[in-house]
Each structure stands twice: as structure tokens, then as C-alpha cells.
Amino acid sequence: MKEAHARIPILVDCDTGIDDSLALLYAVASPECELVAVTCTAGNVDALQVAENTRAVLELAGRCDVEVAIGRETPLARALVTTPETHGPRGIGYAELPPATMPLSARYSPDLIVEEARRRPGELTLVTLAPLTNVALAVLREPELPRLLRRLVIMGGSYRSAGNTAPTTEWNVNVDPESAKIVFEAFGPTGKGGPAAGDRSIAPTRPTALGLDVTERARMLPEHLAALAARAGCAPDGSVAGGPSAGGSAVNPIVRYLADALRFYMEFHSRYDGFYGAFIHDPLALAAALDPTLVRTEAVSVDVELGGRLTTGETVTDWRRVWGHPPNVDVAVEADSGRFMDRFIERVGDLAAGRS
Ligand code: BDR
Ligand code: CA
């Protein structure tokens, strides 16, 4: 008999978003993942559209039971800037999904994060795939949050590589740098998460951050989509040969969704990044939260620039330790992208096969 392993309870905060939606599918497809709830942040699209996309994707994956909550609809101190050129006008590229039918939670996202962390102290891993607005509000409300969580895994920042929004800034941090700064400080050694906060029974851990340095190594190419579709038993556009219509009109809904969403994302990358494919930042972060061996990290001191003329939103990283501060973030410096891509194809392909 196979030994049953305890599942890893995961709270996802996202701004769904094409790659966010792939991360949600990966979470649902991962047997070791207990998807506790999903909180929505304004980012790639406005918060209401994020909540709509998130629920529609979870329904597509057969998970109408997962609680989905909405949070603040703007960054803490700035106007919201969205990304229609990257993710499409509704955030899911060319894909069309049926309107979501599952209810939206009555809880406000920052409250949900705090309440769930208090309910299961030291157990939850919070994975953020979006601007850090909800987490900043949560930690302002509950300064003990860094101790109440088991881990915080962040997709955000650009630590040793170029930015993707301004020359040195990554999108999630760029949208709400004030929130990013609050989170990095609160979870750092001088915040409540650190030793300065005293010796408590549940030890805090440094957040892990996956920036563009590693997430741009996770590249979804057309051949990956073809392999995933083959695993699901259909063509790369989702059509199923010999379906009831015999004209190929039967489709696998998950593969069709991936094909339509990714076509938009790949066209964007071909215009701006020089290859026909897509960086899948958020799924790598989710996968690394479930399996930390997918990345190698270095403990460093990171601060967020708020007052730069050219650099606001930059994650300024003290690689040479000139500040002399204790580290506040484990920054991912290497990722096993081959192992990750194989796993993504297998898991999401099997999920799709089961939903055909
Ligand atoms: C991040 O920005 C968003 O557009 C993506 O969903 C990802 O979370 C990458 O910079
Ligand atoms: Ca995202």
C-alpha cells in the first residue's frame, strides 16, 4: 500500500492573469497541495475581474469548493496600472470561459489571510503571485503574521537581473512598491518575524522570493503545450480526434483554455522578449512553495526603492553585504527549470485528461 503523506496547506494570493491561472491549475493538479483558499489582488486586471477569472479557472479545474475572496481594489499609495498588452483585456488572453457560478467569499482578503493563519498557527504557506497589497494589509492588521505562517513564498522582484516593467523593476513590486516594502520589513529580522521580536515557540522563517532572475528560466514553448496536450489525449488546440462529432469538434476544456490563453501570452513575448513562448513566473513560484528543492536560494538583505527618479519599485539587494544588515529574504538564484517544466506538463496534462 502507498504511504499517504500529509498535504501542504497553501493559501494563494493572485491577480489572475495568464500565468496566475496556470499556477492555479498546477496547484489543483498537485496531489500534495491542500488549496486552502485563494485571495485576489488588483494587478494584471482590476480586482473584480481577477475574482471572476480566478473562480472561472477553478471551476474549469473542477474545484468550485475553494474559497475565493477579494481584497482592496487599488495599491496602497498609487493608482492601479493594469496589463492588457501582456494578459489581454480580461486577463486570460484569447480564452473565453463561462461566467463563474461559484460564490465569492464574504471575507475581505487581508482578513481571510489573518484568520486562516491564526486558525492554523505555523502551518500555512502563503504564496503570492501578485502585488503585495493584501499581505501588507494583513501584516498591518496582525503584526504576528510572520510567526503565524509556516512560509511566505513571493513571486516578485528582480534581484540580479533586468526588470520587466522599468529597466530595474519587476511588475508585481512596481505596481505596489509601498506594500512590498512593508512586507519585506515586517517579515525581516527587525520586524515581528525576527529575533528582535523575542523567543517564541513558533520560529519565523525568512520569506523566499522568486524574482525574474529565476522565473524567466521557466519558459513555456509550443512544444511543451503539445506534450501536455498529448498527455491529455488531444491536439495542442484541445480538439479530440474522433470525438462525437467526428469532425473534431469535441474539445478538452483545459487544453483549449491553455492554448487560447497562451497564444496571446506567447505573441506578447515574441514582440517584447525575442522568443515565441512565455515566461511562466507564477507556476514556478507555486511549484517551489510545494517543493523547495526546485530552487537554490541565498539569504540577503533586500529593500524596496520608493523615492527613486528612475528606480522606484526596484528591489535593491545587498549582495556584497555592504549594509551589514542581517538578511531578510531568501532570494532564489537558481531554478531547476527542466524538472519544473516536466512536472508542469505531467500534472496539468493529467488534470486535463481527467476533465475531458
Ligand atoms: C509577474 O507580473 C505579472 O504580470 C505576472 O502574472 C507575474 O506575477 C511577473 O513579473
Ligand atoms: Ca501574477
mmCIF file of C-alpha atoms and ligand atoms in Angstrom:
data_model
loop_
_atom_site.group_PDB
_atom_site.id
_atom_site.type_symbol
_atom_site.label_atom_id
_atom_site.label_comp_id
_atom_site.label_asym_id
_atom_site.label_seq_id
_atom_site.Cartn_x
_atom_site.Cartn_y
_atom_site.Cartn_z
ATOM 1 C CA MET A 1 0.000 0.000 0.000
ATOM 2 C CA LYS A 2 1.216 3.525 -0.803
ATOM 3 C CA GLU A 3 2.087 5.628 2.213
ATOM 4 C CA ALA A 4 -0.168 8.699 2.483
ATOM 5 C CA HIS A 5 1.762 11.914 3.038
ATOM 6 C CA ALA A 6 0.421 14.961 4.822
ATOM 7 C CA ARG A 7 -0.587 17.589 2.320
ATOM 8 C CA ILE A 8 0.885 21.084 2.335
ATOM 9 C CA PRO A 9 -1.744 23.709 3.139
ATOM 10 C CA ILE A 10 -1.385 26.545 0.649
ATOM 11 C CA LEU A 11 -3.041 29.955 0.538
ATOM 12 C CA VAL A 12 -2.626 31.629 -2.856
ATOM 13 C CA ASP A 13 -2.795 35.380 -3.381
ATOM 14 C CA CYS A 14 -3.015 36.224 -7.081
ATOM 15 C CA ASP A 15 -4.046 38.714 -9.771
ATOM 16 C CA THR A 16 -5.247 36.203 -12.385
ATOM 17 C CA GLY A 17 -3.550 36.808 -15.079
ATOM 18 C CA ILE A 18 -2.483 34.130 -17.599
ATOM 19 C CA ASP A 19 0.448 32.746 -15.631
ATOM 20 C CA ASP A 20 -1.522 33.029 -12.368
ATOM 21 C CA SER A 21 -4.197 30.830 -13.948
ATOM 22 C CA LEU A 22 -1.534 28.258 -14.849
ATOM 23 C CA ALA A 23 -0.351 28.349 -11.231
ATOM 24 C CA LEU A 24 -3.901 27.699 -10.022
ATOM 25 C CA LEU A 25 -4.187 24.713 -12.376
ATOM 26 C CA TYR A 26 -0.829 23.430 -11.123
ATOM 27 C CA ALA A 27 -1.989 23.760 -7.503
ATOM 28 C CA VAL A 28 -5.193 21.841 -8.229
ATOM 29 C CA ALA A 29 -3.205 19.226 -10.146
ATOM 30 C CA SER A 30 -0.664 18.652 -7.357
ATOM 31 C CA PRO A 31 -1.578 15.780 -5.033
ATOM 32 C CA GLU A 32 0.478 17.180 -2.146
ATOM 33 C CA CYS A 33 -1.264 20.570 -2.288
ATOM 34 C CA GLU A 34 -4.151 21.393 0.023
ATOM 35 C CA LEU A 35 -5.523 24.543 -1.589
ATOM 36 C CA VAL A 36 -6.972 26.309 1.453
ATOM 37 C CA ALA A 37 -8.262 29.470 -0.240
ATOM 38 C CA VAL A 38 -7.390 31.993 -2.927
ATOM 39 C CA THR A 39 -7.287 35.721 -2.274
ATOM 40 C CA CYS A 40 -7.473 38.176 -5.157
ATOM 41 C CA THR A 41 -5.428 41.327 -5.596
ATOM 42 C CA ALA A 42 -5.822 44.066 -8.185
ATOM 43 C CA GLY A 43 -2.929 43.851 -10.638
ATOM 44 C CA ASN A 44 -2.950 42.372 -14.126
ATOM 45 C CA VAL A 45 -6.633 43.319 -14.274
ATOM 46 C CA ASP A 46 -8.906 45.063 -11.784
ATOM 47 C CA ALA A 47 -9.797 43.145 -8.623
ATOM 48 C CA LEU A 48 -13.340 42.213 -9.697
ATOM 49 C CA GLN A 49 -12.058 40.751 -12.960
ATOM 50 C CA VAL A 50 -9.325 38.918 -11.008
ATOM 51 C CA ALA A 51 -12.021 37.365 -8.816
ATOM 52 C CA GLU A 52 -14.055 36.435 -11.894
ATOM 53 C CA ASN A 53 -11.052 34.851 -13.656
ATOM 54 C CA THR A 54 -9.922 33.033 -10.518
ATOM 55 C CA ARG A 55 -13.324 31.439 -9.957
ATOM 56 C CA ALA A 56 -13.779 30.606 -13.644
ATOM 57 C CA VAL A 57 -10.391 28.853 -13.709
ATOM 58 C CA LEU A 58 -11.088 26.925 -10.505
ATOM 59 C CA GLU A 59 -14.428 25.841 -11.976
ATOM 60 C CA LEU A 60 -12.645 24.754 -15.140
ATOM 61 C CA ALA A 61 -10.392 22.642 -12.905
ATOM 62 C CA GLY A 62 -13.378 21.187 -11.051
ATOM 63 C CA ARG A 63 -12.701 22.992 -7.761
ATOM 64 C CA CYS A 64 -15.860 25.021 -7.048
ATOM 65 C CA ASP A 65 -15.328 24.264 -3.359
ATOM 66 C CA VAL A 66 -12.278 26.525 -2.897
ATOM 67 C CA GLU A 67 -12.980 29.801 -1.100
ATOM 68 C CA VAL A 68 -12.143 32.834 -3.256
ATOM 69 C CA ALA A 69 -12.030 36.276 -1.674
ATOM 70 C CA ILE A 70 -11.469 39.782 -2.929
ATOM 71 C CA GLY A 71 -9.311 42.430 -1.287
ATOM 72 C CA ARG A 72 -8.518 46.076 -1.664
ATOM 73 C CA GLU A 73 -9.110 47.282 -5.204
ATOM 74 C CA THR A 74 -6.095 49.606 -5.507
ATOM 75 C CA PRO A 75 -2.446 49.585 -4.438
ATOM 76 C CA LEU A 76 -1.742 51.214 -1.070
ATOM 77 C CA ALA A 77 -0.494 54.579 -2.282
ATOM 78 C CA ARG A 78 -0.770 54.669 -6.067
ATOM 79 C CA ALA A 79 -3.276 54.372 -8.861
ATOM 80 C CA LEU A 80 -3.686 50.878 -10.267
ATOM 81 C CA VAL A 81 -1.918 50.176 -13.567
ATOM 82 C CA THR A 82 -3.084 47.007 -15.350
ATOM 83 C CA THR A 83 -1.501 44.934 -18.168
ATOM 84 C CA PRO A 84 -3.916 44.474 -21.102
ATOM 85 C CA GLU A 85 -0.965 44.240 -23.516
ATOM 86 C CA THR A 86 0.515 41.274 -21.588
ATOM 87 C CA HIS A 87 -2.533 39.335 -20.406
ATOM 88 C CA GLY A 88 -5.325 40.612 -22.672
ATOM 89 C CA PRO A 89 -8.241 42.917 -21.860
ATOM 90 C CA ARG A 90 -9.797 40.433 -19.396
ATOM 91 C CA GLY A 91 -6.540 38.888 -18.166
ATOM 92 C CA ILE A 92 -6.863 35.482 -19.843
ATOM 93 C CA GLY A 93 -5.563 36.244 -23.333
ATOM 94 C CA TYR A 94 -7.816 34.969 -26.139
ATOM 95 C CA ALA A 95 -9.515 32.439 -23.871
ATOM 96 C CA GLU A 96 -13.258 32.508 -23.218
ATOM 97 C CA LEU A 97 -14.540 30.851 -20.059
ATOM 98 C CA PRO A 98 -18.153 30.501 -18.948
ATOM 99 C CA PRO A 99 -19.083 33.123 -16.337
ATOM 100 C CA ALA A 100 -18.187 31.930 -12.847
ATOM 101 C CA THR A 101 -21.048 30.489 -10.828
ATOM 102 C CA MET A 102 -19.309 29.716 -7.544
ATOM 103 C CA PRO A 103 -19.892 32.385 -4.890
ATOM 104 C CA LEU A 104 -17.378 34.986 -3.875
ATOM 105 C CA SER A 105 -16.412 34.751 -0.191
ATOM 106 C CA ALA A 106 -17.928 37.300 2.161
ATOM 107 C CA ARG A 107 -14.474 37.684 3.745
ATOM 108 C CA TYR A 108 -12.112 40.514 2.853
ATOM 109 C CA SER A 109 -8.810 39.041 1.603
ATOM 110 C CA PRO A 110 -6.490 40.523 4.264
ATOM 111 C CA ASP A 111 -8.915 39.322 6.977
ATOM 112 C CA LEU A 112 -9.039 35.863 5.435
ATOM 113 C CA ILE A 113 -5.234 35.641 5.456
ATOM 114 C CA VAL A 114 -5.047 36.663 9.115
ATOM 115 C CA GLU A 115 -7.936 34.459 10.228
ATOM 116 C CA GLU A 116 -6.639 31.349 8.476
ATOM 117 C CA ALA A 117 -3.112 31.929 9.795
ATOM 118 C CA ARG A 118 -4.465 32.265 13.340
ATOM 119 C CA ARG A 119 -6.654 29.189 12.925
ATOM 120 C CA ARG A 120 -3.669 27.028 11.926
ATOM 121 C CA PRO A 121 -0.613 28.666 13.526
ATOM 122 C CA GLY A 122 2.677 27.610 11.964
ATOM 123 C CA GLU A 123 1.011 25.502 9.268
ATOM 124 C CA LEU A 124 0.115 27.616 6.260
ATOM 125 C CA THR A 125 2.312 28.515 3.311
ATOM 126 C CA LEU A 126 1.211 31.781 1.727
ATOM 127 C CA VAL A 127 2.206 32.039 -1.939
ATOM 128 C CA THR A 128 1.914 35.479 -3.500
ATOM 129 C CA LEU A 129 1.737 35.801 -7.285
ATOM 130 C CA ALA A 130 0.666 39.441 -7.389
ATOM 131 C CA PRO A 131 1.359 42.893 -5.953
ATOM 132 C CA LEU A 132 1.716 42.545 -2.178
ATOM 133 C CA THR A 133 -1.247 44.759 -1.231
ATOM 134 C CA ASN A 134 -3.302 42.100 0.580
ATOM 135 C CA VAL A 135 -0.307 40.787 2.513
ATOM 136 C CA ALA A 136 0.765 44.289 3.570
ATOM 137 C CA LEU A 137 -2.741 44.976 4.868
ATOM 138 C CA ALA A 138 -2.797 41.607 6.609
ATOM 139 C CA VAL A 139 0.517 42.188 8.397
ATOM 140 C CA LEU A 140 -0.515 45.721 9.397
ATOM 141 C CA ARG A 141 -3.597 44.193 10.960
ATOM 142 C CA GLU A 142 -1.738 41.256 12.540
ATOM 143 C CA PRO A 143 1.950 42.029 13.125
ATOM 144 C CA GLU A 144 2.450 38.431 14.303
ATOM 145 C CA LEU A 145 1.634 37.131 10.820
ATOM 146 C CA PRO A 146 5.298 36.233 10.071
ATOM 147 C CA ARG A 147 5.191 33.841 13.037
ATOM 148 C CA LEU A 148 1.738 32.529 12.334
ATOM 149 C CA LEU A 149 2.652 31.391 8.804
ATOM 150 C CA ARG A 150 4.909 28.431 8.101
ATOM 151 C CA ARG A 151 6.309 30.074 4.972
ATOM 152 C CA LEU A 152 5.818 33.045 2.714
ATOM 153 C CA VAL A 153 6.840 32.465 -0.913
ATOM 154 C CA ILE A 154 6.793 35.542 -3.131
ATOM 155 C CA MET A 155 6.861 35.831 -6.923
ATOM 156 C CA GLY A 156 8.199 39.323 -7.227
ATOM 157 C CA GLY A 157 11.281 41.455 -7.672
ATOM 158 C CA SER A 158 14.352 41.401 -9.838
ATOM 159 C CA TYR A 159 17.451 40.847 -7.762
ATOM 160 C CA ARG A 160 20.335 40.398 -10.138
ATOM 161 C CA SER A 161 18.671 40.812 -13.489
ATOM 162 C CA ALA A 162 16.915 43.459 -15.541
ATOM 163 C CA GLY A 163 13.350 44.490 -14.822
ATOM 164 C CA ASN A 164 10.335 43.788 -16.967
ATOM 165 C CA THR A 165 8.340 46.947 -16.236
ATOM 166 C CA ALA A 166 11.021 49.624 -15.902
ATOM 167 C CA PRO A 167 14.726 48.927 -16.518
ATOM 168 C CA THR A 168 15.285 47.660 -12.981
ATOM 169 C CA THR A 169 11.819 46.810 -11.718
ATOM 170 C CA GLU A 170 9.606 43.767 -11.842
ATOM 171 C CA TRP A 171 5.832 44.133 -12.366
ATOM 172 C CA ASN A 172 4.412 42.890 -9.019
ATOM 173 C CA VAL A 173 6.702 45.109 -6.969
ATOM 174 C CA ASN A 174 6.408 48.001 -9.395
ATOM 175 C CA VAL A 175 2.612 48.129 -9.092
ATOM 176 C CA ASP A 176 2.611 48.477 -5.304
ATOM 177 C CA PRO A 177 6.125 49.154 -4.009
ATOM 178 C CA GLU A 178 4.860 50.532 -0.676
ATOM 179 C CA SER A 179 3.225 47.200 0.103
ATOM 180 C CA ALA A 180 6.352 45.290 -0.928
ATOM 181 C CA LYS A 181 8.442 47.400 1.440
ATOM 182 C CA ILE A 182 6.013 46.831 4.310
ATOM 183 C CA VAL A 183 6.104 43.073 3.739
ATOM 184 C CA PHE A 184 9.898 42.792 3.404
ATOM 185 C CA GLU A 185 10.339 44.790 6.599
ATOM 186 C CA ALA A 186 7.630 43.042 8.601
ATOM 187 C CA PHE A 187 8.961 39.587 7.741
ATOM 188 C CA GLY A 188 12.576 40.631 8.285
ATOM 189 C CA PRO A 189 14.784 40.397 11.369
ATOM 190 C CA THR A 190 13.714 43.738 12.803
ATOM 191 C CA GLY A 191 10.024 43.124 12.217
ATOM 192 C CA LYS A 192 7.841 40.921 14.370
ATOM 193 C CA GLY A 193 9.092 37.971 12.391
ATOM 194 C CA GLY A 194 12.655 38.363 13.562
ATOM 195 C CA PRO A 195 14.663 37.505 16.639
ATOM 196 C CA ALA A 196 14.178 41.044 17.933
ATOM 197 C CA ALA A 197 10.577 40.084 18.492
ATOM 198 C CA GLY A 198 11.654 37.641 21.212
ATOM 199 C CA ASP A 199 11.927 33.910 21.628
ATOM 200 C CA ARG A 200 8.545 32.281 20.868
ATOM 201 C CA SER A 201 7.512 28.703 20.419
ATOM 202 C CA ILE A 202 6.922 29.016 16.666
ATOM 203 C CA ALA A 203 10.066 30.167 14.908
ATOM 204 C CA PRO A 204 9.537 32.505 11.941
ATOM 205 C CA THR A 205 11.219 31.762 8.641
ATOM 206 C CA ARG A 206 12.535 34.258 6.120
ATOM 207 C CA PRO A 207 10.342 34.723 3.081
ATOM 208 C CA THR A 208 11.521 33.084 -0.125
ATOM 209 C CA ALA A 209 11.405 35.389 -3.160
ATOM 210 C CA LEU A 210 11.483 34.213 -6.756
ATOM 211 C CA GLY A 211 12.336 37.140 -8.986
ATOM 212 C CA LEU A 212 12.814 37.423 -12.713
ATOM 213 C CA ASP A 213 16.343 36.021 -12.233
ATOM 214 C CA VAL A 214 14.804 32.560 -11.968
ATOM 215 C CA THR A 215 11.223 32.881 -13.206
ATOM 216 C CA GLU A 216 12.394 33.901 -16.676
ATOM 217 C CA ARG A 217 14.057 30.493 -16.909
ATOM 218 C CA ALA A 218 10.649 28.848 -16.747
ATOM 219 C CA ARG A 219 9.698 29.144 -20.406
ATOM 220 C CA MET A 220 6.612 27.543 -21.827
ATOM 221 C CA LEU A 221 7.201 26.789 -25.515
ATOM 222 C CA PRO A 222 4.755 25.440 -28.108
ATOM 223 C CA GLU A 223 6.360 22.002 -27.784
ATOM 224 C CA HIS A 224 5.582 21.978 -24.048
ATOM 225 C CA LEU A 225 1.936 22.700 -24.794
ATOM 226 C CA ALA A 226 1.946 19.941 -27.415
ATOM 227 C CA ALA A 227 3.418 17.482 -24.880
ATOM 228 C CA LEU A 228 0.809 18.465 -22.287
ATOM 229 C CA ALA A 229 -1.988 18.060 -24.830
ATOM 230 C CA ALA A 230 -0.645 14.643 -25.903
ATOM 231 C CA ARG A 231 -0.666 13.554 -22.275
ATOM 232 C CA ALA A 232 -4.272 14.696 -22.049
ATOM 233 C CA GLY A 233 -5.081 12.743 -25.225
ATOM 234 C CA CYS A 234 -5.835 15.633 -27.549
ATOM 235 C CA ALA A 235 -4.300 18.030 -30.090
ATOM 236 C CA PRO A 236 -2.478 21.190 -28.924
ATOM 237 C CA ASP A 237 -5.611 23.256 -29.587
ATOM 238 C CA GLY A 238 -7.609 20.926 -27.364
ATOM 239 C CA SER A 239 -9.528 19.173 -30.115
ATOM 240 C CA VAL A 240 -10.162 15.486 -29.565
ATOM 241 C CA ALA A 241 -9.791 13.239 -32.613
ATOM 242 C CA GLY A 242 -12.756 11.014 -33.294
ATOM 243 C CA GLY A 243 -14.968 12.985 -30.907
ATOM 244 C CA PRO A 244 -18.745 12.615 -31.077
ATOM 245 C CA SER A 245 -18.987 14.992 -33.977
ATOM 246 C CA ALA A 246 -16.314 13.045 -35.878
ATOM 247 C CA GLY A 247 -15.417 16.447 -37.249
ATOM 248 C CA GLY A 248 -13.156 17.103 -34.289
ATOM 249 C CA SER A 249 -15.488 19.473 -32.523
ATOM 250 C CA ALA A 250 -15.110 17.717 -29.162
ATOM 251 C CA VAL A 251 -12.599 19.592 -27.070
ATOM 252 C CA ASN A 252 -10.662 19.155 -23.923
ATOM 253 C CA PRO A 253 -11.660 22.304 -21.997
ATOM 254 C CA ILE A 254 -8.429 22.718 -20.041
ATOM 255 C CA VAL A 255 -6.176 22.273 -23.073
ATOM 256 C CA ARG A 256 -8.386 24.579 -25.135
ATOM 257 C CA TYR A 257 -8.144 27.173 -22.355
ATOM 258 C CA LEU A 258 -4.342 26.834 -22.170
ATOM 259 C CA ALA A 259 -3.999 27.084 -25.953
ATOM 260 C CA ASP A 260 -6.101 30.248 -26.202
ATOM 261 C CA ALA A 261 -4.623 31.955 -23.155
ATOM 262 C CA LEU A 262 -1.034 31.048 -24.040
ATOM 263 C CA ARG A 263 -1.339 32.090 -27.696
ATOM 264 C CA PHE A 264 -1.878 35.654 -26.505
ATOM 265 C CA TYR A 265 0.938 35.409 -23.928
ATOM 266 C CA MET A 266 3.337 33.894 -26.481
ATOM 267 C CA GLU A 267 2.573 36.626 -29.013
ATOM 268 C CA PHE A 268 3.376 39.188 -26.317
ATOM 269 C CA HIS A 269 6.709 37.527 -25.519
ATOM 270 C CA SER A 270 7.550 37.263 -29.171
ATOM 271 C CA ARG A 271 7.073 41.039 -29.518
ATOM 272 C CA TYR A 272 8.970 42.049 -26.357
ATOM 273 C CA ASP A 273 11.274 39.205 -25.353
ATOM 274 C CA GLY A 274 12.507 37.777 -28.619
ATOM 275 C CA PHE A 275 11.078 34.256 -28.471
ATOM 276 C CA TYR A 276 7.738 32.630 -29.262
ATOM 277 C CA GLY A 277 6.877 31.215 -25.888
ATOM 278 C CA ALA A 278 6.058 32.555 -22.447
ATOM 279 C CA PHE A 279 7.712 33.045 -19.084
ATOM 280 C CA ILE A 280 5.547 31.233 -16.579
ATOM 281 C CA HIS A 281 6.645 33.092 -13.470
ATOM 282 C CA ASP A 282 3.770 32.261 -11.155
ATOM 283 C CA PRO A 283 3.616 28.472 -11.648
ATOM 284 C CA LEU A 284 7.336 28.220 -10.821
ATOM 285 C CA ALA A 285 6.746 30.098 -7.547
ATOM 286 C CA LEU A 286 3.828 27.838 -6.670
ATOM 287 C CA ALA A 287 5.847 24.731 -7.527
ATOM 288 C CA ALA A 288 8.779 25.942 -5.412
ATOM 289 C CA ALA A 289 6.418 26.503 -2.484
ATOM 290 C CA LEU A 290 5.390 22.857 -2.744
ATOM 291 C CA ASP A 291 8.932 21.618 -3.413
ATOM 292 C CA PRO A 292 11.712 23.941 -2.216
ATOM 293 C CA THR A 293 14.335 21.729 -3.906
ATOM 294 C CA LEU A 294 13.324 23.261 -7.256
ATOM 295 C CA VAL A 295 15.280 26.397 -6.357
ATOM 296 C CA ARG A 296 18.538 27.308 -4.659
ATOM 297 C CA THR A 297 18.364 30.450 -2.557
ATOM 298 C CA GLU A 298 20.776 32.900 -0.944
ATOM 299 C CA ALA A 299 19.967 34.819 2.215
ATOM 300 C CA VAL A 300 20.412 38.536 1.560
ATOM 301 C CA SER A 301 19.228 41.912 2.696
ATOM 302 C CA VAL A 302 16.683 43.489 0.339
ATOM 303 C CA ASP A 303 14.985 46.868 0.460
ATOM 304 C CA VAL A 304 12.489 48.430 -1.914
ATOM 305 C CA GLU A 305 13.198 51.796 -3.537
ATOM 306 C CA LEU A 306 10.291 54.192 -3.031
ATOM 307 C CA GLY A 307 11.819 57.549 -3.864
ATOM 308 C CA GLY A 308 13.874 56.949 -6.991
ATOM 309 C CA ARG A 309 13.686 59.190 -10.037
ATOM 310 C CA LEU A 310 14.197 56.177 -12.334
ATOM 311 C CA THR A 311 14.150 53.231 -9.968
ATOM 312 C CA THR A 312 11.007 53.321 -7.802
ATOM 313 C CA GLY A 313 9.984 49.711 -7.207
ATOM 314 C CA GLU A 314 13.500 48.320 -7.553
ATOM 315 C CA THR A 315 14.330 45.501 -5.139
ATOM 316 C CA VAL A 316 17.725 46.812 -4.038
ATOM 317 C CA THR A 317 19.774 43.803 -2.928
ATOM 318 C CA ASP A 318 22.899 43.919 -0.809
ATOM 319 C CA TRP A 319 24.804 41.069 -2.457
ATOM 320 C CA ARG A 320 28.145 42.251 -1.046
ATOM 321 C CA ARG A 321 26.712 42.830 2.411
ATOM 322 C CA VAL A 322 27.900 46.436 2.497
ATOM 323 C CA TRP A 323 24.941 47.477 4.653
ATOM 324 C CA GLY A 324 25.907 44.944 7.301
ATOM 325 C CA HIS A 325 22.239 44.146 7.947
ATOM 326 C CA PRO A 326 21.097 40.631 8.754
ATOM 327 C CA PRO A 327 19.357 39.026 5.751
ATOM 328 C CA ASN A 328 15.596 39.434 5.431
ATOM 329 C CA VAL A 329 14.880 37.407 2.280
ATOM 330 C CA ASP A 330 15.964 34.083 0.780
ATOM 331 C CA VAL A 331 16.330 35.091 -2.847
ATOM 332 C CA ALA A 332 16.152 32.324 -5.452
ATOM 333 C CA VAL A 333 19.349 32.338 -7.521
ATOM 334 C CA GLU A 334 18.953 29.075 -9.437
ATOM 335 C CA ALA A 335 15.965 27.039 -10.542
ATOM 336 C CA ASP A 336 15.705 23.533 -11.929
ATOM 337 C CA SER A 337 13.503 24.664 -14.774
ATOM 338 C CA GLY A 338 13.718 21.353 -16.675
ATOM 339 C CA ARG A 339 12.389 19.366 -13.714
ATOM 340 C CA PHE A 340 9.722 22.012 -13.158
ATOM 341 C CA MET A 341 8.547 22.003 -16.783
ATOM 342 C CA ASP A 342 8.354 18.205 -16.835
ATOM 343 C CA ARG A 343 6.284 18.266 -13.683
ATOM 344 C CA PHE A 344 4.021 21.006 -15.007
ATOM 345 C CA ILE A 345 3.339 19.019 -18.190
ATOM 346 C CA GLU A 346 2.674 15.780 -16.295
ATOM 347 C CA ARG A 347 0.453 17.221 -13.616
ATOM 348 C CA VAL A 348 -1.607 19.695 -15.635
ATOM 349 C CA GLY A 349 -1.755 17.176 -18.511
ATOM 350 C CA ASP A 350 -3.206 14.566 -16.144
ATOM 351 C CA LEU A 351 -5.630 17.089 -14.694
ATOM 352 C CA ALA A 352 -6.779 17.908 -18.232
ATOM 353 C CA ALA A 353 -7.094 14.210 -19.098
ATOM 354 C CA GLY A 354 -9.388 13.756 -16.108
ATOM 355 C CA ARG A 355 -11.599 16.708 -17.118
ATOM 356 C CA SER A 356 -12.071 15.825 -20.768
HETATM 357 C C1 BDR B 1 4.532 38.945 -12.679
HETATM 358 O O1 BDR B 1 3.781 40.002 -13.305
HETATM 359 C C2 BDR B 1 2.529 39.521 -13.711
HETATM 360 O O2 BDR B 1 2.141 40.092 -14.925
HETATM 361 C C3 BDR B 1 2.651 38.036 -13.787
HETATM 362 O O3 BDR B 1 1.385 37.432 -13.526
HETATM 363 C C4 BDR B 1 3.654 37.712 -12.708
HETATM 364 O O4 BDR B 1 3.033 37.530 -11.450
HETATM 365 C C5 BDR B 1 5.834 38.810 -13.429
HETATM 366 O O5 BDR B 1 6.549 39.993 -13.379
HETATM 367 CA CA CA B 2 0.588 37.308 -11.280
#
